[in-house]
Amino acid sequence: MNNISIVILAAGKGSRMKSNKAKVLHNISGKPMLYHIVKESLKVSDDVSIVVAHQKDAVEQEIKKYFPDINFIEQDDVNFPGTGGAMRNITAKNSHVLVLNGDMPLITAESLQGFLDARADIVLSIFDLEDPSGYGRVKIENGEVSYIVEQKDANGYEIAITQVNAGIYSFKKEVLDTYIPRLENNNAQSEYYLTDIIKMAKEDGLVIKPLLVDEEHFKGVNSKLDLASAEIIMQERIKNKWMTEGVSMNLPHTIYIEEGVQFFGECLVENNCRITGESLIKNSIIKSSSVIEDSVVIDSDVGPLAHLRPASHIEGTHIGNFVEVKKSTLKGVKAGHLSYIGDSEVDEGTNIGAGVITCNYDGIKKHKTKIGKNVFVGSDSQLVAPVEIEDDVMIAAGTTVTSGKVPSGSLAISRTKIRFIEGFFQKFFGKK
Ligand code: UD1
Ligand code: MG
């Protein structure tokens, strides 16, 4: 591991997000922004801390789900608000400290390498943007960084500067020890700005190295608009990775695949599909406009327009259009059209006809349906759970199964006898 500690600033309110949820918990490809940053940070440092304050409990709880051992530091955001205030209580066991804003979900371990290699008193990330709005402007004179001014504090000349602070810095630890306590809050937001260190350090003759970085990795997310454009970049990365691994995709820009999804073997994902959570897809075809949430699909074909809801396990199975499956295991099954299969286990050789519904909810509780091997469930049948259909059964079309158990080898049929009423049509519509 590198001789560098990482501190991620995640204590801000994120008011430009206009949301009740802490900014760093907004999702990119199914995981909180902060998750992506921590994941990449842990690849380069063995000492990663997160500074929290606003919605502290929610942020800690969410991040601990993924990283139970991560270290949290609390900011006194009442007396010391701002990114400089966030740094007052930090601890770092290494000689250098890499500070990351918690709203940069697109960083990668590789993109941090430049900060690990360059050893100056301060390394400062910069990018040059056509539209610099929202970022702190970096004043560079004679090739050297002089100071950073926040947009809200900038004068007309400074506003026009297109070189901006990307929000990543590496500091020698003693630089932080010296300057953090000396920061003041006489600015437009009455906050303690970490960025004010630059001016003080420059005046004291410290070495400040600007490092040019790209927006694709260091984009800051402050608004829902930023969130949407960061999502596009993350999605492209995820899909490119899987296509490189051999997954075929039709019109990949129309497909959404979350960070936790895994593919094995040879798979095809058609246009407009959405695959989320920790789904696992192996040797399968997901046809267009299907949604798969937290489910396992092995040796199967799903869709078009099918919906696998969480905890479904589909193996050697055909799921056709307008079929919804929830929390069910189907092995060697055909369910070709217009069905709801919930809280069910369905075994090999079974055919689920068009319009079959498992009635799993009685208004209070959910109940299970168990269907054995080689069962033929006729179209438009309702299976009122709890119910067990044993092996080798035929359910006649239109049957409502309420018996709890259908014995092996039998036919289940519940129909009223059909009647023909002569002359009804003419009478009803008044036609001769
Ligand atoms: C900050 C920089 C700006 C830079 C931009 C890059 C400062 C003063 N400004 O501005 O120069 O161009 O990032 O994206 O640093 N935070 C805390 N505690 C606080 C306030 C913020 O931990 O009291 C955290 C936030 O949760 C966030 C990060 O610090 O993750 C940055 O805060 P934000 O308000 O987004 O700063 P910007 O205005 O974007
Ligand atoms: Mg920001």
Coordinates of N, CA and C in Angstrom, one line a residue, residues 61-239:
Q61 N -24.7 4.5 8.6 CA -25.4 3.2 8.4 C -25.3 2.6 7.0
E62 N -25.5 3.5 6.1 CA -25.5 3.0 4.7 C -24.2 2.6 4.2
I63 N -23.1 3.3 4.6 CA -21.8 3.0 4.1 C -21.2 1.7 4.9
K64 N -21.6 1.6 6.2 CA -21.2 0.4 6.9 C -21.7 -0.9 6.4
K65 N -22.8 -0.8 5.7 CA -23.4 -2.0 5.0 C -22.3 -2.6 4.1
Y66 N -21.6 -1.8 3.4 CA -20.6 -2.2 2.4 C -19.2 -2.3 3.0
F67 N -18.9 -1.4 3.9 CA -17.5 -1.3 4.5 C -17.6 -1.2 6.0
P68 N -17.9 -2.4 6.6 CA -18.1 -2.4 8.1 C -17.0 -1.8 8.9
D69 N -15.8 -1.8 8.4 CA -14.6 -1.4 9.2 C -14.2 0.0 9.0
I70 N -14.9 0.7 8.1 CA -14.4 2.1 7.7 C -14.5 3.0 8.9
N71 N -13.5 4.0 8.9 CA -13.4 4.9 10.0 C -14.2 6.2 9.7
F72 N -15.0 6.6 10.7 CA -15.8 7.9 10.5 C -15.3 8.9 11.5
I73 N -15.2 10.2 11.0 CA -14.7 11.3 11.9 C -15.8 12.3 11.9
E74 N -16.2 12.9 13.0 CA -17.3 13.8 13.1 C -16.8 15.3 13.0
Q75 N -17.5 16.0 12.1 CA -17.2 17.4 12.0 C -18.1 18.2 12.9
D76 N -17.6 19.3 13.5 CA -18.4 20.2 14.3 C -18.9 21.2 13.3
D77 N -20.0 20.9 12.6 CA -20.4 21.8 11.4 C -21.2 23.0 11.9
V78 N -21.4 23.1 13.2 CA -22.1 24.3 13.7 C -21.1 25.4 13.9
N79 N -20.0 25.0 14.6 CA -19.0 26.0 14.9 C -18.0 26.2 13.7
F80 N -17.8 25.1 13.0 CA -16.8 25.1 11.9 C -17.3 24.5 10.6
P81 N -18.3 25.2 10.0 CA -18.8 24.7 8.8 C -17.8 24.9 7.6
G82 N -18.0 24.1 6.6 CA -17.2 24.2 5.4 C -16.1 23.2 5.3
T83 N -15.5 23.1 4.1 CA -14.5 22.0 3.8 C -13.3 22.1 4.7
G84 N -13.0 23.3 5.1 CA -11.8 23.5 6.0 C -12.2 23.1 7.4
G85 N -13.4 23.4 7.8 CA -14.0 22.9 9.2 C -14.0 21.4 9.2
A86 N -14.3 20.8 8.1 CA -14.4 19.3 8.0 C -13.0 18.7 8.3
M87 N -11.9 19.4 8.2 CA -10.6 18.8 8.3 C -10.0 19.0 9.7
R88 N -10.8 19.7 10.6 CA -10.2 20.0 11.9 C -10.0 18.8 12.8
N89 N -10.8 17.8 12.7 CA -10.7 16.6 13.6 C -10.0 15.4 13.0
I90 N -9.5 15.5 11.8 CA -9.0 14.3 11.1 C -7.8 13.7 11.8
T91 N -7.7 12.4 11.6 CA -6.5 11.7 12.1 C -6.0 11.0 10.8
A92 N -4.7 10.9 10.7 CA -4.1 10.2 9.6 C -2.8 9.6 10.1
K93 N -2.6 8.3 9.7 CA -1.4 7.6 10.2 C -0.2 7.7 9.3
N94 N -0.5 8.2 8.1 CA 0.6 8.3 7.1 C 1.2 9.7 7.0
S95 N 2.3 9.9 6.3 CA 3.0 11.2 6.2 C 2.3 12.1 5.2
H96 N 1.5 11.5 4.2 CA 0.7 12.3 3.3 C -0.8 12.0 3.4
V97 N -1.6 13.1 3.1 CA -3.0 12.9 3.2 C -3.6 13.3 1.9
L98 N -4.4 12.4 1.3 CA -5.1 12.7 0.1 C -6.6 13.1 0.5
V99 N -7.0 14.3 0.2 CA -8.3 14.7 0.6 C -9.2 14.7 -0.7
L100 N -10.4 14.0 -0.5 CA -11.3 13.8 -1.7 C -12.6 14.4 -1.2
N101 N -13.3 15.1 -2.1 CA -14.6 15.5 -1.8 C -15.5 14.3 -2.0
G102 N -16.5 14.2 -1.2 CA -17.4 13.1 -1.2 C -18.4 13.1 -2.4
D103 N -18.3 14.1 -3.2 CA -19.3 14.2 -4.3 C -18.6 14.0 -5.7
M104 N -17.6 13.1 -5.7 CA -16.9 12.8 -6.9 C -16.9 11.3 -7.2
P105 N -18.1 10.8 -7.6 CA -18.3 9.4 -7.7 C -17.5 8.7 -8.8
L106 N -16.9 9.5 -9.7 CA -16.3 8.9 -10.9 C -14.8 8.7 -10.8
I107 N -14.2 8.9 -9.6 CA -12.8 8.7 -9.4 C -12.5 7.2 -9.5
T108 N -11.3 6.8 -10.0 CA -10.9 5.4 -10.0 C -9.5 5.4 -9.3
A109 N -9.1 4.2 -8.9 CA -7.8 4.0 -8.3 C -6.7 4.5 -9.2
E110 N -6.9 4.2 -10.5 CA -5.8 4.6 -11.5 C -5.8 6.1 -11.6
S111 N -6.9 6.8 -11.5 CA -6.9 8.2 -11.7 C -6.3 8.9 -10.5
L112 N -6.2 8.2 -9.4 CA -5.6 8.8 -8.2 C -4.1 8.7 -8.2
Q113 N -3.6 7.9 -9.1 CA -2.2 7.6 -9.1 C -1.3 8.8 -9.2
G114 N -1.7 9.8 -10.0 CA -0.9 11.0 -10.1 C -0.6 11.7 -8.8
F115 N -1.6 11.6 -7.9 CA -1.5 12.2 -6.6 C -0.5 11.4 -5.7
L116 N -0.5 10.1 -5.9 CA 0.4 9.3 -5.1 C 1.8 9.4 -5.5
D117 N 2.0 9.6 -6.8 CA 3.4 9.8 -7.4 C 4.0 11.1 -7.0
A118 N 3.2 12.2 -7.2 CA 3.8 13.5 -7.1 C 3.9 13.9 -5.7
R119 N 5.1 14.1 -5.2 CA 5.3 14.5 -3.8 C 5.8 15.9 -3.7
A120 N 4.8 16.8 -3.4 CA 5.1 18.2 -3.1 C 4.5 18.5 -1.7
D121 N 4.6 19.7 -1.3 CA 3.9 20.1 0.0 C 2.4 19.9 -0.2
I122 N 2.0 20.4 -1.4 CA 0.6 20.3 -1.8 C 0.5 20.0 -3.2
V123 N -0.4 19.0 -3.6 CA -0.7 18.7 -5.0 C -2.1 19.0 -5.1
L124 N -2.4 19.9 -6.1 CA -3.8 20.4 -6.3 C -4.3 20.0 -7.7
S125 N -5.5 19.5 -7.7 CA -6.1 19.0 -8.9 C -6.8 20.2 -9.7
I126 N -6.5 20.2 -11.0 CA -7.1 21.3 -11.7 C -7.7 20.8 -13.0
F127 N -8.9 21.3 -13.4 CA -9.2 21.1 -14.8 C -9.7 22.4 -15.5
D128 N -9.6 22.4 -16.8 CA -9.9 23.6 -17.6 C -11.2 23.3 -18.2
L129 N -12.2 24.2 -17.9 CA -13.6 23.9 -18.4 C -14.1 25.0 -19.2
E130 N -14.8 24.7 -20.2 CA -15.5 25.7 -21.0 C -16.5 26.5 -20.1
D131 N -17.3 25.7 -19.3 CA -18.2 26.3 -18.4 C -17.8 25.9 -17.0
P132 N -17.1 26.9 -16.3 CA -16.5 26.6 -15.0 C -17.5 26.8 -13.9
S133 N -18.8 27.1 -14.2 CA -19.7 27.5 -13.1 C -19.8 26.4 -12.0
G134 N -19.9 26.9 -10.8 CA -20.0 26.1 -9.6 C -18.7 25.7 -9.0
Y135 N -17.6 25.7 -9.7 CA -16.3 25.3 -9.2 C -15.5 26.5 -8.6
G136 N -14.6 26.3 -7.7 CA -13.7 27.3 -7.3 C -12.6 27.6 -8.4
R137 N -12.4 28.9 -8.6 CA -11.4 29.2 -9.7 C -10.0 29.2 -9.2
V138 N -9.1 28.7 -10.0 CA -7.7 28.7 -9.5 C -6.9 29.8 -10.3
K139 N -6.3 30.7 -9.5 CA -5.5 31.7 -10.1 C -4.1 31.3 -10.2
I140 N -3.7 31.2 -11.5 CA -2.3 30.8 -11.8 C -1.5 32.0 -12.3
E141 N -0.4 32.3 -11.7 CA 0.5 33.4 -12.2 C 1.9 32.9 -12.5
N142 N 2.4 33.2 -13.6 CA 3.7 32.7 -14.1 C 3.8 31.2 -13.9
G143 N 2.8 30.5 -14.2 CA 2.9 29.0 -14.1 C 2.7 28.5 -12.7
E144 N 2.6 29.4 -11.7 CA 2.4 28.9 -10.3 C 1.1 29.2 -9.7
V145 N 0.5 28.3 -8.9 CA -0.8 28.5 -8.3 C -0.7 29.6 -7.2
S146 N -1.5 30.6 -7.3 CA -1.5 31.7 -6.3 C -2.6 31.5 -5.2
Y147 N -3.8 31.2 -5.7 CA -4.9 31.0 -4.7 C -6.1 30.4 -5.4
I148 N -7.1 30.0 -4.6 CA -8.3 29.5 -5.1 C -9.4 30.5 -4.6
V149 N -10.3 30.9 -5.5 CA -11.4 31.7 -5.0 C -12.7 31.0 -5.4
E150 N -13.6 30.9 -4.4 CA -14.9 30.2 -4.7 C -15.8 31.1 -5.6
Q151 N -16.7 30.5 -6.3 CA -17.5 31.3 -7.3 C -18.2 32.4 -6.5
K152 N -18.8 32.1 -5.3 CA -19.6 33.1 -4.6 C -18.7 34.3 -4.1
D153 N -17.4 34.1 -4.1 CA -16.5 35.2 -3.6 C -15.8 35.9 -4.7
A154 N -15.9 35.3 -5.9 CA -15.1 35.8 -7.0 C -15.5 37.1 -7.6
N155 N -14.6 38.0 -8.0 CA -14.9 39.2 -8.7 C -15.1 38.9 -10.2
G156 N -15.5 39.9 -11.0 CA -15.8 39.7 -12.4 C -14.7 39.1 -13.2
Y157 N -13.5 39.5 -12.9 CA -12.3 39.0 -13.6 C -12.1 37.5 -13.2
E158 N -12.2 37.2 -11.9 CA -12.0 35.8 -11.4 C -13.1 34.8 -11.9
I159 N -14.3 35.3 -12.0 CA -15.4 34.5 -12.5 C -15.1 33.9 -13.9
A160 N -14.3 34.7 -14.7 CA -14.0 34.3 -16.1 C -12.9 33.3 -16.2
I161 N -12.2 33.0 -15.1 CA -11.1 32.0 -15.1 C -11.7 30.7 -15.4
T162 N -11.1 29.9 -16.3 CA -11.7 28.6 -16.7 C -10.9 27.5 -16.0
Q163 N -9.8 27.8 -15.3 CA -9.1 26.7 -14.6 C -9.7 26.6 -13.2
V164 N -10.2 25.4 -12.9 CA -10.9 25.3 -11.7 C -10.3 24.2 -10.8
N165 N -10.7 24.3 -9.5 CA -10.3 23.3 -8.5 C -11.2 22.1 -8.6
A166 N -10.6 20.9 -9.0 CA -11.4 19.7 -9.1 C -11.9 19.1 -7.8
G167 N -11.2 19.5 -6.7 CA -11.6 19.1 -5.4 C -10.9 17.9 -4.8
I168 N -9.7 17.6 -5.3 CA -8.8 16.6 -4.7 C -7.4 17.2 -4.5
Y169 N -6.9 16.9 -3.3 CA -5.6 17.5 -2.9 C -4.8 16.5 -2.2
S170 N -3.5 16.5 -2.4 CA -2.7 15.7 -1.5 C -1.8 16.7 -0.7
F171 N -1.8 16.5 0.6 CA -1.0 17.4 1.5 C 0.0 16.6 2.3
K172 N 1.2 17.2 2.5 CA 2.0 16.7 3.6 C 1.3 16.9 4.9
K173 N 1.3 15.9 5.8 CA 0.5 16.0 7.0 C 0.8 17.3 7.8
E174 N 2.1 17.6 7.8 CA 2.4 18.8 8.7 C 1.8 20.1 8.1
V175 N 1.6 20.1 6.8 CA 0.9 21.3 6.1 C -0.5 21.5 6.7
L176 N -1.2 20.4 6.8 CA -2.5 20.4 7.4 C -2.5 20.9 8.8
D177 N -1.5 20.3 9.6 CA -1.4 20.6 11.0 C -1.2 22.1 11.2
T178 N -0.4 22.7 10.3 CA -0.1 24.1 10.4 C -1.2 25.0 10.0
Y179 N -1.9 24.7 8.9 CA -2.8 25.7 8.3 C -4.3 25.5 8.7
I180 N -4.7 24.3 8.9 CA -6.1 24.1 9.2 C -6.6 25.0 10.4
P181 N -5.8 25.0 11.5 CA -6.3 25.8 12.6 C -6.3 27.3 12.3
R182 N -5.6 27.7 11.3 CA -5.4 29.1 10.9 C -6.5 29.6 9.9
L183 N -7.3 28.7 9.4 CA -8.3 29.1 8.4 C -9.4 30.1 9.1
E184 N -9.9 31.0 8.3 CA -10.9 31.9 8.8 C -12.1 31.8 7.9
N185 N -13.2 32.4 8.4 CA -14.5 32.2 7.6 C -15.1 33.6 7.1
N186 N -14.2 34.5 6.8 CA -14.7 35.8 6.3 C -14.9 35.7 4.8
N187 N -15.9 35.0 4.4 CA -16.3 34.9 3.0 C -17.8 34.9 2.8
A188 N -18.2 34.8 1.6 CA -19.7 34.9 1.3 C -20.5 33.9 2.0
Q189 N -20.0 32.7 2.3 CA -20.8 31.7 2.9 C -20.5 31.5 4.4
S190 N -19.6 32.4 5.0 CA -19.2 32.3 6.4 C -18.7 30.9 6.7
E191 N -18.0 30.3 5.8 CA -17.5 28.9 6.0 C -16.0 28.9 6.0
Y192 N -15.5 27.8 6.6 CA -14.0 27.6 6.6 C -13.7 26.8 5.4
Y193 N -13.0 27.5 4.4 CA -12.7 26.9 3.2 C -11.3 26.2 3.2
L194 N -11.3 24.9 2.9 CA -10.0 24.2 2.8 C -9.1 24.8 1.8
T195 N -9.8 25.4 0.8 CA -9.1 25.9 -0.4 C -8.2 27.2 0.0
D196 N -8.6 27.8 1.1 CA -7.8 29.0 1.6 C -6.4 28.6 2.0
I197 N -6.1 27.4 2.2 CA -4.8 26.9 2.5 C -3.8 27.3 1.5
I198 N -4.2 27.3 0.2 CA -3.3 27.5 -0.9 C -2.6 28.9 -0.8
K199 N -3.5 29.9 -0.6 CA -2.9 31.2 -0.5 C -1.9 31.4 0.6
M200 N -2.2 30.8 1.8 CA -1.3 30.9 2.9 C 0.0 30.2 2.6
A201 N -0.1 29.0 2.1 CA 1.0 28.1 1.8 C 1.9 28.8 0.8
K202 N 1.3 29.4 -0.2 CA 2.1 30.1 -1.3 C 2.9 31.2 -0.7
E203 N 2.2 32.0 0.2 CA 2.9 33.1 0.8 C 4.1 32.7 1.7
D204 N 4.0 31.5 2.2 CA 5.1 30.9 3.0 C 6.1 30.2 2.2
G205 N 5.9 30.2 0.9 CA 6.9 29.6 0.0 C 6.9 28.1 -0.1
L206 N 5.8 27.5 0.2 CA 5.7 26.0 0.1 C 5.5 25.6 -1.4
V207 N 5.9 24.4 -1.7 CA 5.8 23.9 -3.1 C 4.4 23.4 -3.4
I208 N 3.7 24.0 -4.3 CA 2.3 23.6 -4.6 C 2.3 23.2 -6.1
K209 N 2.0 21.9 -6.3 CA 2.1 21.4 -7.6 C 0.7 21.2 -8.2
P210 N 0.4 21.9 -9.3 CA -0.9 21.7 -9.9 C -0.9 20.4 -10.8
L211 N -1.9 19.6 -10.7 CA -2.0 18.4 -11.5 C -3.2 18.5 -12.3
L212 N -3.0 18.5 -13.6 CA -4.1 18.6 -14.6 C -4.9 17.3 -14.6
V213 N -6.2 17.3 -14.3 CA -7.0 16.0 -14.3 C -8.1 16.2 -15.3
D214 N -8.8 15.1 -15.6 CA -9.9 15.2 -16.6 C -11.3 15.1 -15.9
E215 N -12.2 15.8 -16.5 CA -13.6 15.9 -15.9 C -14.2 14.5 -15.8
E216 N -13.9 13.6 -16.7 CA -14.5 12.3 -16.7 C -14.3 11.6 -15.4
H217 N -13.2 11.8 -14.7 CA -13.0 11.1 -13.5 C -13.2 12.0 -12.2
F218 N -13.1 13.3 -12.4 CA -13.2 14.2 -11.2 C -14.3 15.1 -11.1
K219 N -15.4 14.8 -11.9 CA -16.5 15.7 -11.9 C -17.2 15.7 -10.6
G220 N -17.5 16.9 -10.1 CA -18.2 17.1 -8.8 C -19.7 17.1 -9.1
V221 N -20.4 16.4 -8.2 CA -21.9 16.3 -8.4 C -22.5 17.2 -7.3
N222 N -23.1 18.2 -7.7 CA -23.8 19.2 -6.8 C -25.3 19.2 -7.0
S223 N -25.8 18.9 -8.2 CA -27.2 19.0 -8.5 C -27.7 17.7 -9.1
K224 N -29.0 17.6 -9.3 CA -29.6 16.4 -9.9 C -29.1 16.4 -11.4
L225 N -28.9 17.5 -11.9 CA -28.4 17.6 -13.3 C -27.0 16.9 -13.4
D226 N -26.1 17.3 -12.4 CA -24.8 16.7 -12.4 C -24.9 15.2 -12.1
L227 N -25.9 14.8 -11.3 CA -26.0 13.4 -11.0 C -26.3 12.6 -12.2
A228 N -27.2 13.1 -13.0 CA -27.6 12.5 -14.3 C -26.4 12.4 -15.3
S229 N -25.6 13.4 -15.3 CA -24.5 13.3 -16.3 C -23.4 12.4 -15.8
A230 N -23.2 12.3 -14.4 CA -22.2 11.4 -13.9 C -22.7 9.9 -14.1
E231 N -24.0 9.7 -14.0 CA -24.6 8.4 -14.3 C -24.3 7.9 -15.7
I232 N -24.4 8.8 -16.6 CA -24.1 8.4 -18.0 C -22.7 7.8 -18.2
I233 N -21.7 8.5 -17.5 CA -20.3 8.1 -17.6 C -20.1 6.8 -16.9
M234 N -20.8 6.6 -15.7 CA -20.6 5.4 -14.9 C -21.2 4.2 -15.7
Q235 N -22.4 4.4 -16.3 CA -23.0 3.4 -17.1 C -22.2 2.9 -18.3
E236 N -21.6 3.9 -18.9 CA -20.7 3.6 -20.1 C -19.5 2.7 -19.6
R237 N -19.0 3.0 -18.4 CA -17.9 2.2 -17.9 C -18.3 0.8 -17.6
I238 N -19.5 0.7 -16.9 CA -20.0 -0.7 -16.5 C -20.2 -1.5 -17.8
K239 N -20.9 -1.0 -18.7 CA -21.3 -1.7 -19.9 C -20.0 -2.1 -20.8

